[in-house]
C-alpha cells in the first residue's frame, strides 16, 4: 500500500508540473489531456484511501466535465449520430437498476413512520421547486437556461442520496423509501410543477412530459421490480454490478451534456455554478430545519435534508433532451449533478463524525 501511494504521489507531481507547463505555454490540447489524466489518477488514489473513498466518484465526474469542456466535438456526434440520443436509454438503465434492487421491505418506513414519509414527500415537491423558481426569476439568465434550474428543483431525489444518508448516519430505510416514492410520483408531480412554475419561461406540454417521465422512470423501474421478483435471492449477483453500471451511466450523461452545452457554459458558467450551489445548499438547510420544526428527530432530519438537497439530475437531463433543449435547459442539471456529489460528500462526512441527537 505504501509503495502504491508513493507511486501515485510521484505521478501526481509529474502531471502537475506538466500541467503548469502546458497552461503557461498555452498548449490547450495538452492541457485538456493532462487535466483529465490528473483527475482520473486522483480518483484512483482516493479509491485506495478509506477516508477519501467517498470522494472518488465526484472526482471522476469532474474528469468527465473536463473531457467535455476541452474536447466537445468528440462527444457531440459521430457520423451524424448525436450522442445526446444515448441519454434517455442510459437513464432507463439506471432506473431499471433501481427497480431491480427494490422490494416491499424497502417501503417499510411508510408503515413504521408515516409522518416522516409524508413530511419528506411534501418537502421534496415544495422546497426545491420554490427555491428554483425564485433563483430563476432573479438570475437574469435567458428563459430556457433559467427553466433548467426549475426543472432540477421539480425532479425527485436521486439514488446517490441513499449512499450519503448511510455515510451521514441518517435513516437509510427512510431515505430509500423517500427516493422510491418521490421517483414513482415524478410522472405526475414534475410536469405539474413545471407547468405551474416554469410555464412562463418555456412552453410545457403537460401530457407529453407525463408520458416522457413514465417511459423514463415507471417502465424501467417496473421491469426491474419484476426481475427482482423472478430472480429472488439470485438478484444479489446482479446487485453487485448495478452500482457500477449506474455510476458509468451518470458519468456518460454528464460528459454528453457538458459537450453539448460547452459554449453556453463558458459564457454563463460562473453565474450558473453560483446559482446551482445556492440551490443545492439551501435544499440541505431548509430541508433540515423544516423537518426539525415539524418535530422530526435528528436522524430523520438529516435524512430529509439530504433527500431534499440531492436531486435526480439525470432525469432532469433526460427531460431537457426530450424537450430538444439539452444545450440550454440541460445546463443546470449538468452542473447540479457534479455539485451535489461534492457537497453531499462533505455534508455526510461532517455528520458522520457526530452521532445524531434526538
mmCIF file of C-alpha atoms in Angstrom:
data_model
loop_
_atom_site.group_PDB
_atom_site.id
_atom_site.type_symbol
_atom_site.label_atom_id
_atom_site.label_comp_id
_atom_site.label_asym_id
_atom_site.label_seq_id
_atom_site.Cartn_x
_atom_site.Cartn_y
_atom_site.Cartn_z
ATOM 1 C CA UNK A 1 0.000 0.000 0.000
ATOM 2 C CA UNK A 2 2.814 2.398 0.874
ATOM 3 C CA UNK A 3 4.631 1.739 -2.413
ATOM 4 C CA UNK A 4 1.365 2.252 -4.337
ATOM 5 C CA UNK A 5 0.717 5.527 -2.529
ATOM 6 C CA UNK A 6 4.259 6.651 -3.304
ATOM 7 C CA UNK A 7 3.781 5.840 -6.986
ATOM 8 C CA UNK A 8 0.521 7.820 -7.072
ATOM 9 C CA UNK A 9 2.210 10.792 -5.422
ATOM 10 C CA UNK A 10 5.119 10.773 -7.893
ATOM 11 C CA UNK A 11 2.755 10.546 -10.868
ATOM 12 C CA UNK A 12 0.619 13.349 -9.437
ATOM 13 C CA UNK A 13 3.663 15.620 -9.047
ATOM 14 C CA UNK A 14 4.826 14.883 -12.601
ATOM 15 C CA UNK A 15 1.358 15.521 -14.012
ATOM 16 C CA UNK A 16 1.082 18.764 -12.028
ATOM 17 C CA UNK A 17 4.405 20.028 -13.387
ATOM 18 C CA UNK A 18 3.418 19.099 -16.940
ATOM 19 C CA UNK A 19 0.029 20.759 -16.454
ATOM 20 C CA UNK A 20 1.553 24.017 -15.248
ATOM 21 C CA UNK A 21 3.890 23.988 -18.264
ATOM 22 C CA UNK A 22 1.077 23.325 -20.747
ATOM 23 C CA UNK A 23 -1.079 26.126 -19.292
ATOM 24 C CA UNK A 24 1.780 28.646 -19.316
ATOM 25 C CA UNK A 25 2.676 27.638 -22.886
ATOM 26 C CA UNK A 26 -0.999 27.829 -23.976
ATOM 27 C CA UNK A 27 -0.952 24.253 -25.235
ATOM 28 C CA UNK A 28 -4.713 23.774 -24.917
ATOM 29 C CA UNK A 29 -4.971 20.195 -26.184
ATOM 30 C CA UNK A 30 -2.165 19.025 -23.908
ATOM 31 C CA UNK A 31 -3.721 20.933 -21.004
ATOM 32 C CA UNK A 32 -7.001 19.088 -21.576
ATOM 33 C CA UNK A 33 -5.347 15.668 -21.706
ATOM 34 C CA UNK A 34 -3.293 16.346 -18.578
ATOM 35 C CA UNK A 35 -6.272 17.765 -16.649
ATOM 36 C CA UNK A 36 -8.405 14.697 -17.355
ATOM 37 C CA UNK A 37 -5.499 12.354 -16.574
ATOM 38 C CA UNK A 38 -4.775 14.143 -13.287
ATOM 39 C CA UNK A 39 -8.416 13.947 -12.151
ATOM 40 C CA UNK A 40 -8.754 10.266 -13.040
ATOM 41 C CA UNK A 41 -5.471 9.483 -11.266
ATOM 42 C CA UNK A 42 -6.667 11.420 -8.223
ATOM 43 C CA UNK A 43 -9.900 9.414 -8.264
ATOM 44 C CA UNK A 44 -7.954 6.138 -8.302
ATOM 45 C CA UNK A 45 -5.835 7.330 -5.395
ATOM 46 C CA UNK A 46 -8.920 8.327 -3.389
ATOM 47 C CA UNK A 47 -10.383 4.878 -4.067
ATOM 48 C CA UNK A 48 -7.397 3.322 -2.289
ATOM 49 C CA UNK A 49 -7.666 5.549 0.803
ATOM 50 C CA UNK A 50 -10.569 4.579 3.075
ATOM 51 C CA UNK A 51 -11.164 8.104 4.432
ATOM 52 C CA UNK A 52 -11.238 9.568 0.894
ATOM 53 C CA UNK A 53 -13.116 6.789 -0.911
ATOM 54 C CA UNK A 54 -16.393 8.714 -0.818
ATOM 55 C CA UNK A 55 -14.869 11.484 -2.933
ATOM 56 C CA UNK A 56 -13.624 9.166 -5.692
ATOM 57 C CA UNK A 57 -16.753 9.214 -7.864
ATOM 58 C CA UNK A 58 -17.244 13.022 -7.675
ATOM 59 C CA UNK A 59 -13.660 13.411 -8.929
ATOM 60 C CA UNK A 60 -14.467 11.102 -11.858
ATOM 61 C CA UNK A 61 -17.455 13.324 -12.643
ATOM 62 C CA UNK A 62 -15.209 16.379 -12.709
ATOM 63 C CA UNK A 63 -12.950 14.439 -15.066
ATOM 64 C CA UNK A 64 -15.916 13.889 -17.391
ATOM 65 C CA UNK A 65 -16.780 17.592 -17.209
ATOM 66 C CA UNK A 66 -13.188 18.481 -18.126
ATOM 67 C CA UNK A 67 -13.261 15.985 -21.003
ATOM 68 C CA UNK A 68 -16.471 17.507 -22.367
ATOM 69 C CA UNK A 69 -15.192 21.072 -21.980
ATOM 70 C CA UNK A 70 -11.807 20.524 -23.626
ATOM 71 C CA UNK A 71 -12.877 18.100 -26.375
ATOM 72 C CA UNK A 72 -16.605 18.753 -27.034
ATOM 73 C CA UNK A 73 -16.630 17.761 -30.711
ATOM 74 C CA UNK A 74 -15.696 14.151 -29.886
ATOM 75 C CA UNK A 75 -18.756 13.711 -27.657
ATOM 76 C CA UNK A 76 -21.453 15.547 -29.614
ATOM 77 C CA UNK A 77 -21.947 13.277 -32.607
ATOM 78 C CA UNK A 78 -20.307 10.652 -34.788
ATOM 79 C CA UNK A 79 -21.111 10.295 -38.496
ATOM 80 C CA UNK A 80 -24.425 12.067 -37.991
ATOM 81 C CA UNK A 81 -25.425 10.151 -34.843
ATOM 82 C CA UNK A 82 -25.966 12.533 -31.921
ATOM 83 C CA UNK A 83 -24.662 11.155 -28.650
ATOM 84 C CA UNK A 84 -27.442 13.014 -26.817
ATOM 85 C CA UNK A 85 -29.694 10.183 -28.052
ATOM 86 C CA UNK A 86 -27.940 7.948 -25.505
ATOM 87 C CA UNK A 87 -29.165 9.973 -22.525
ATOM 88 C CA UNK A 88 -32.669 8.502 -22.296
ATOM 89 C CA UNK A 89 -31.629 4.809 -22.560
ATOM 90 C CA UNK A 90 -28.847 5.421 -20.018
ATOM 91 C CA UNK A 91 -31.337 6.894 -17.543
ATOM 92 C CA UNK A 92 -33.701 3.980 -18.191
ATOM 93 C CA UNK A 93 -30.844 1.589 -17.442
ATOM 94 C CA UNK A 94 -30.162 3.398 -14.156
ATOM 95 C CA UNK A 95 -33.865 3.329 -13.262
ATOM 96 C CA UNK A 96 -34.026 -0.381 -14.115
ATOM 97 C CA UNK A 97 -31.138 -0.916 -11.711
ATOM 98 C CA UNK A 98 -33.018 0.977 -9.031
ATOM 99 C CA UNK A 99 -36.122 -1.154 -9.555
ATOM 100 C CA UNK A 100 -34.110 -4.373 -9.506
ATOM 101 C CA UNK A 101 -32.760 -3.564 -6.041
ATOM 102 C CA UNK A 102 -36.159 -2.689 -4.545
ATOM 103 C CA UNK A 103 -38.521 -4.960 -2.644
ATOM 104 C CA UNK A 104 -41.550 -4.454 -0.408
ATOM 105 C CA UNK A 105 -39.335 -4.219 2.683
ATOM 106 C CA UNK A 106 -37.825 -1.016 1.239
ATOM 107 C CA UNK A 107 -41.200 0.634 1.759
ATOM 108 C CA UNK A 108 -41.429 -0.487 5.402
ATOM 109 C CA UNK A 109 -40.707 3.053 6.578
ATOM 110 C CA UNK A 110 -44.154 4.073 5.285
ATOM 111 C CA UNK A 111 -45.752 1.832 7.908
ATOM 112 C CA UNK A 112 -43.209 2.466 10.659
ATOM 113 C CA UNK A 113 -43.139 6.253 10.380
ATOM 114 C CA UNK A 114 -45.853 7.563 8.028
ATOM 115 C CA UNK A 115 -45.449 11.092 9.417
ATOM 116 C CA UNK A 116 -41.761 11.237 8.395
ATOM 117 C CA UNK A 117 -42.535 9.872 4.937
ATOM 118 C CA UNK A 118 -45.415 12.300 4.431
ATOM 119 C CA UNK A 119 -43.348 15.287 5.550
ATOM 120 C CA UNK A 120 -40.486 14.116 3.323
ATOM 121 C CA UNK A 121 -42.638 13.868 0.208
ATOM 122 C CA UNK A 122 -44.202 17.296 0.843
ATOM 123 C CA UNK A 123 -40.772 18.833 1.420
ATOM 124 C CA UNK A 124 -39.346 17.217 -1.729
ATOM 125 C CA UNK A 125 -42.009 18.643 -4.013
ATOM 126 C CA UNK A 126 -42.228 22.089 -2.422
ATOM 127 C CA UNK A 127 -38.873 23.334 -1.119
ATOM 128 C CA UNK A 128 -36.613 22.763 -4.128
ATOM 129 C CA UNK A 129 -39.195 23.755 -6.786
ATOM 130 C CA UNK A 130 -39.900 27.060 -4.998
ATOM 131 C CA UNK A 131 -36.215 27.836 -4.405
ATOM 132 C CA UNK A 132 -35.526 27.028 -8.055
ATOM 133 C CA UNK A 133 -38.331 29.325 -9.197
ATOM 134 C CA UNK A 134 -37.054 32.256 -7.097
ATOM 135 C CA UNK A 135 -33.470 31.765 -8.312
ATOM 136 C CA UNK A 136 -34.640 31.526 -11.942
ATOM 137 C CA UNK A 137 -36.624 34.778 -11.605
ATOM 138 C CA UNK A 138 -33.686 36.613 -10.048
ATOM 139 C CA UNK A 139 -30.974 35.132 -12.261
ATOM 140 C CA UNK A 140 -31.340 37.315 -15.338
ATOM 141 C CA UNK A 141 -30.443 34.270 -17.461
ATOM 142 C CA UNK A 142 -32.154 33.580 -20.760
ATOM 143 C CA UNK A 143 -35.510 31.826 -20.194
ATOM 144 C CA UNK A 144 -34.506 28.344 -21.346
ATOM 145 C CA UNK A 145 -31.403 28.231 -19.125
ATOM 146 C CA UNK A 146 -33.389 29.615 -16.157
ATOM 147 C CA UNK A 147 -36.054 26.945 -16.747
ATOM 148 C CA UNK A 148 -33.353 24.300 -16.244
ATOM 149 C CA UNK A 149 -32.890 25.489 -12.653
ATOM 150 C CA UNK A 150 -36.603 24.985 -12.004
ATOM 151 C CA UNK A 151 -36.509 21.579 -13.719
ATOM 152 C CA UNK A 152 -33.822 20.362 -11.315
ATOM 153 C CA UNK A 153 -35.925 21.578 -8.386
ATOM 154 C CA UNK A 154 -39.043 19.789 -9.654
ATOM 155 C CA UNK A 155 -37.260 16.443 -10.044
ATOM 156 C CA UNK A 156 -37.386 13.685 -7.401
ATOM 157 C CA UNK A 157 -34.431 12.771 -5.222
ATOM 158 C CA UNK A 158 -31.699 10.605 -6.716
ATOM 159 C CA UNK A 159 -30.249 7.273 -5.600
ATOM 160 C CA UNK A 160 -26.984 8.964 -4.556
ATOM 161 C CA UNK A 161 -28.897 10.352 -1.575
ATOM 162 C CA UNK A 162 -29.212 6.826 -0.150
ATOM 163 C CA UNK A 163 -25.424 6.445 -0.073
ATOM 164 C CA UNK A 164 -24.987 9.871 1.535
ATOM 165 C CA UNK A 165 -27.657 9.035 4.130
ATOM 166 C CA UNK A 166 -25.691 5.931 5.093
ATOM 167 C CA UNK A 167 -22.430 7.877 5.401
ATOM 168 C CA UNK A 168 -24.152 10.649 7.398
ATOM 169 C CA UNK A 169 -25.550 8.176 9.980
ATOM 170 C CA UNK A 170 -29.040 9.146 8.864
ATOM 171 C CA UNK A 171 -32.107 6.904 8.497
ATOM 172 C CA UNK A 172 -31.218 4.810 5.433
ATOM 173 C CA UNK A 173 -34.573 2.985 5.356
ATOM 174 C CA UNK A 174 -36.404 6.314 5.292
ATOM 175 C CA UNK A 175 -34.014 7.599 2.607
ATOM 176 C CA UNK A 176 -34.656 4.608 0.321
ATOM 177 C CA UNK A 177 -38.408 4.904 0.885
ATOM 178 C CA UNK A 178 -38.474 8.636 0.091
ATOM 179 C CA UNK A 179 -36.337 8.180 -3.029
ATOM 180 C CA UNK A 180 -38.620 5.380 -4.229
ATOM 181 C CA UNK A 181 -41.896 7.177 -3.531
ATOM 182 C CA UNK A 182 -40.843 10.549 -4.975
ATOM 183 C CA UNK A 183 -39.480 8.752 -8.053
ATOM 184 C CA UNK A 184 -42.796 6.930 -8.566
ATOM 185 C CA UNK A 185 -44.709 10.208 -8.072
ATOM 186 C CA UNK A 186 -42.494 12.099 -10.526
ATOM 187 C CA UNK A 187 -44.588 11.364 -13.677
ATOM 188 C CA UNK A 188 -47.412 13.320 -12.049
ATOM 189 C CA UNK A 189 -45.679 15.889 -9.823
ATOM 190 C CA UNK A 190 -42.761 17.009 -12.019
ATOM 191 C CA UNK A 191 -44.886 18.002 -15.069
ATOM 192 C CA UNK A 192 -47.490 19.736 -12.875
ATOM 193 C CA UNK A 193 -44.840 21.739 -11.032
ATOM 194 C CA UNK A 194 -43.041 22.579 -14.282
ATOM 195 C CA UNK A 195 -46.292 23.791 -15.857
ATOM 196 C CA UNK A 196 -47.008 25.937 -12.801
ATOM 197 C CA UNK A 197 -43.518 27.344 -12.151
ATOM 198 C CA UNK A 198 -41.670 27.179 -15.481
ATOM 199 C CA UNK A 199 -44.546 27.802 -17.902
ATOM 200 C CA UNK A 200 -43.572 31.465 -18.166
ATOM 201 C CA UNK A 201 -40.018 30.527 -19.200
ATOM 202 C CA UNK A 202 -40.637 27.764 -21.750
ATOM 203 C CA UNK A 203 -43.641 26.024 -23.277
ATOM 204 C CA UNK A 204 -44.605 22.924 -21.299
ATOM 205 C CA UNK A 205 -46.703 20.173 -22.883
ATOM 206 C CA UNK A 206 -48.125 18.635 -19.708
ATOM 207 C CA UNK A 207 -49.350 15.343 -21.187
ATOM 208 C CA UNK A 208 -46.190 14.776 -23.229
ATOM 209 C CA UNK A 209 -43.941 15.398 -20.227
ATOM 210 C CA UNK A 210 -46.006 12.985 -18.138
ATOM 211 C CA UNK A 211 -45.625 10.322 -20.828
ATOM 212 C CA UNK A 212 -41.901 11.008 -21.192
ATOM 213 C CA UNK A 213 -41.315 10.578 -17.446
ATOM 214 C CA UNK A 214 -43.490 7.464 -17.445
ATOM 215 C CA UNK A 215 -41.212 5.960 -20.131
ATOM 216 C CA UNK A 216 -38.027 7.089 -18.399
ATOM 217 C CA UNK A 217 -38.985 6.059 -14.855
ATOM 218 C CA UNK A 218 -42.015 3.852 -14.345
ATOM 219 C CA UNK A 219 -41.474 1.377 -17.192
ATOM 220 C CA UNK A 220 -37.826 0.544 -16.353
ATOM 221 C CA UNK A 221 -38.439 0.604 -12.573
ATOM 222 C CA UNK A 222 -41.413 -1.713 -13.096
ATOM 223 C CA UNK A 223 -39.285 -4.035 -15.219
ATOM 224 C CA UNK A 224 -36.621 -4.006 -12.508
ATOM 225 C CA UNK A 225 -39.195 -4.909 -9.830
ATOM 226 C CA UNK A 226 -40.391 -7.838 -11.971
ATOM 227 C CA UNK A 227 -36.817 -9.075 -12.442
ATOM 228 C CA UNK A 228 -36.221 -8.769 -8.675
ATOM 229 C CA UNK A 229 -39.365 -10.799 -8.042
ATOM 230 C CA UNK A 230 -38.464 -13.511 -10.570
ATOM 231 C CA UNK A 231 -34.836 -13.922 -9.511
ATOM 232 C CA UNK A 232 -35.451 -13.819 -5.757
ATOM 233 C CA UNK A 233 -32.207 -14.447 -3.853
ATOM 234 C CA UNK A 234 -30.247 -14.719 -7.119
ATOM 235 C CA UNK A 235 -30.672 -10.942 -7.579
ATOM 236 C CA UNK A 236 -27.728 -10.414 -5.230
ATOM 237 C CA UNK A 237 -25.332 -11.381 -8.039
ATOM 238 C CA UNK A 238 -26.759 -8.644 -10.269
ATOM 239 C CA UNK A 239 -26.910 -6.115 -7.411
ATOM 240 C CA UNK A 240 -23.119 -6.125 -7.215
ATOM 241 C CA UNK A 241 -22.903 -4.845 -10.800
ATOM 242 C CA UNK A 242 -25.750 -2.315 -10.676
ATOM 243 C CA UNK A 243 -23.942 0.439 -8.706
ATOM 244 C CA UNK A 244 -21.038 0.321 -11.179
ATOM 245 C CA UNK A 245 -23.423 0.419 -14.158
ATOM 246 C CA UNK A 246 -25.277 3.368 -12.602
ATOM 247 C CA UNK A 247 -22.064 5.296 -11.983
ATOM 248 C CA UNK A 248 -20.866 4.689 -15.550
ATOM 249 C CA UNK A 249 -24.256 5.803 -16.864
ATOM 250 C CA UNK A 250 -24.206 9.020 -14.822
ATOM 251 C CA UNK A 251 -20.634 9.773 -15.920
ATOM 252 C CA UNK A 252 -21.533 9.332 -19.607
ATOM 253 C CA UNK A 253 -24.654 11.503 -19.248
ATOM 254 C CA UNK A 254 -22.615 14.307 -17.664
ATOM 255 C CA UNK A 255 -19.995 14.005 -20.427
ATOM 256 C CA UNK A 256 -22.536 14.253 -23.256
ATOM 257 C CA UNK A 257 -24.445 17.165 -21.690
ATOM 258 C CA UNK A 258 -21.255 19.093 -20.953
ATOM 259 C CA UNK A 259 -20.060 18.654 -24.536
ATOM 260 C CA UNK A 260 -23.447 19.739 -25.927
ATOM 261 C CA UNK A 261 -23.645 22.884 -23.803
ATOM 262 C CA UNK A 262 -19.945 23.729 -23.702
ATOM 263 C CA UNK A 263 -20.186 27.140 -25.403
ATOM 264 C CA UNK A 264 -23.057 28.291 -23.193
ATOM 265 C CA UNK A 265 -21.240 27.035 -20.095
ATOM 266 C CA UNK A 266 -18.173 29.084 -20.991
ATOM 267 C CA UNK A 267 -20.359 32.150 -21.387
ATOM 268 C CA UNK A 268 -22.510 31.940 -18.254
ATOM 269 C CA UNK A 269 -20.692 29.221 -16.280
ATOM 270 C CA UNK A 270 -19.658 31.166 -13.140
ATOM 271 C CA UNK A 271 -23.151 32.595 -12.584
ATOM 272 C CA UNK A 272 -24.847 29.250 -13.200
ATOM 273 C CA UNK A 273 -22.419 27.466 -10.861
ATOM 274 C CA UNK A 274 -23.179 30.027 -8.129
ATOM 275 C CA UNK A 275 -26.951 29.674 -8.585
ATOM 276 C CA UNK A 276 -26.779 25.881 -8.598
ATOM 277 C CA UNK A 277 -24.652 25.874 -5.436
ATOM 278 C CA UNK A 278 -27.139 28.166 -3.678
ATOM 279 C CA UNK A 279 -30.000 25.921 -4.806
ATOM 280 C CA UNK A 280 -28.261 22.775 -3.608
ATOM 281 C CA UNK A 281 -27.048 24.109 -0.242
ATOM 282 C CA UNK A 282 -30.368 25.806 0.540
ATOM 283 C CA UNK A 283 -32.058 22.470 -0.130
ATOM 284 C CA UNK A 284 -29.954 20.882 2.635
ATOM 285 C CA UNK A 285 -30.513 23.746 5.057
ATOM 286 C CA UNK A 286 -34.221 24.351 4.507
ATOM 287 C CA UNK A 287 -34.905 20.608 4.354
ATOM 288 C CA UNK A 288 -33.159 20.068 7.691
ATOM 289 C CA UNK A 289 -34.819 22.921 9.579
ATOM 290 C CA UNK A 290 -38.224 22.255 8.032
ATOM 291 C CA UNK A 291 -38.099 18.708 9.387
ATOM 292 C CA UNK A 292 -36.876 19.852 12.810
ATOM 293 C CA UNK A 293 -39.707 22.380 13.042
ATOM 294 C CA UNK A 294 -42.223 19.644 12.259
ATOM 295 C CA UNK A 295 -40.956 17.592 15.201
ATOM 296 C CA UNK A 296 -38.763 15.025 13.443
ATOM 297 C CA UNK A 297 -35.726 13.678 15.312
ATOM 298 C CA UNK A 298 -32.123 14.455 14.370
ATOM 299 C CA UNK A 299 -31.539 11.260 12.380
ATOM 300 C CA UNK A 300 -34.679 11.678 10.265
ATOM 301 C CA UNK A 301 -33.929 15.387 9.805
ATOM 302 C CA UNK A 302 -30.511 14.541 8.380
ATOM 303 C CA UNK A 303 -32.243 12.139 6.012
ATOM 304 C CA UNK A 304 -34.727 14.740 4.866
ATOM 305 C CA UNK A 305 -32.012 17.352 4.356
ATOM 306 C CA UNK A 306 -30.099 15.017 2.058
ATOM 307 C CA UNK A 307 -33.215 13.837 0.213
ATOM 308 C CA UNK A 308 -34.350 17.411 -0.453
ATOM 309 C CA UNK A 309 -30.914 18.759 -1.384
ATOM 310 C CA UNK A 310 -29.886 15.924 -3.726
ATOM 311 C CA UNK A 311 -31.990 15.745 -6.879
ATOM 312 C CA UNK A 312 -32.195 13.307 -9.772
ATOM 313 C CA UNK A 313 -30.172 15.485 -12.150
ATOM 314 C CA UNK A 314 -30.021 12.611 -14.633
ATOM 315 C CA UNK A 315 -33.802 12.620 -15.013
ATOM 316 C CA UNK A 316 -33.758 16.403 -15.449
ATOM 317 C CA UNK A 317 -31.120 15.999 -18.159
ATOM 318 C CA UNK A 318 -33.190 13.368 -19.926
ATOM 319 C CA UNK A 319 -36.271 15.602 -19.909
ATOM 320 C CA UNK A 320 -34.235 18.527 -21.238
ATOM 321 C CA UNK A 321 -33.039 16.277 -24.051
ATOM 322 C CA UNK A 322 -36.581 15.133 -24.883
ATOM 323 C CA UNK A 323 -37.603 18.800 -24.982
ATOM 324 C CA UNK A 324 -34.883 19.268 -27.615
ATOM 325 C CA UNK A 325 -33.111 21.794 -25.361
ATOM 326 C CA UNK A 326 -30.169 19.847 -23.979
ATOM 327 C CA UNK A 327 -27.757 22.752 -24.646
ATOM 328 C CA UNK A 328 -29.899 25.246 -22.668
ATOM 329 C CA UNK A 329 -32.413 23.650 -20.286
ATOM 330 C CA UNK A 330 -29.901 20.833 -19.750
ATOM 331 C CA UNK A 331 -27.133 23.112 -18.438
ATOM 332 C CA UNK A 332 -28.386 23.451 -14.849
ATOM 333 C CA UNK A 333 -28.774 19.652 -14.417
ATOM 334 C CA UNK A 334 -25.274 19.188 -15.894
ATOM 335 C CA UNK A 335 -23.826 21.495 -13.229
ATOM 336 C CA UNK A 336 -26.090 20.262 -10.410
ATOM 337 C CA UNK A 337 -25.039 16.607 -10.796
ATOM 338 C CA UNK A 338 -21.322 17.053 -10.022
ATOM 339 C CA UNK A 339 -22.043 19.814 -7.496
ATOM 340 C CA UNK A 340 -24.351 17.722 -5.305
ATOM 341 C CA UNK A 341 -21.894 14.843 -5.206
ATOM 342 C CA UNK A 342 -19.224 17.117 -3.751
ATOM 343 C CA UNK A 343 -21.461 18.988 -1.292
ATOM 344 C CA UNK A 344 -23.288 15.791 -0.311
ATOM 345 C CA UNK A 345 -19.983 14.037 0.414
ATOM 346 C CA UNK A 346 -18.805 16.968 2.545
ATOM 347 C CA UNK A 347 -22.074 17.146 4.498
ATOM 348 C CA UNK A 348 -22.123 13.371 5.018
ATOM 349 C CA UNK A 349 -18.513 13.432 6.252
ATOM 350 C CA UNK A 350 -19.267 16.195 8.773
ATOM 351 C CA UNK A 351 -22.350 14.386 10.091
ATOM 352 C CA UNK A 352 -20.564 11.021 10.184
ATOM 353 C CA UNK A 353 -18.318 12.396 12.927
ATOM 354 C CA UNK A 354 -21.286 13.259 15.164
ATOM 355 C CA UNK A 355 -23.831 10.826 16.494
ATOM 356 C CA UNK A 356 -27.381 12.080 15.831
ATOM 357 C CA UNK A 357 -29.190 13.508 18.853
ATOM 358 C CA UNK A 358 -32.883 13.077 19.490
#
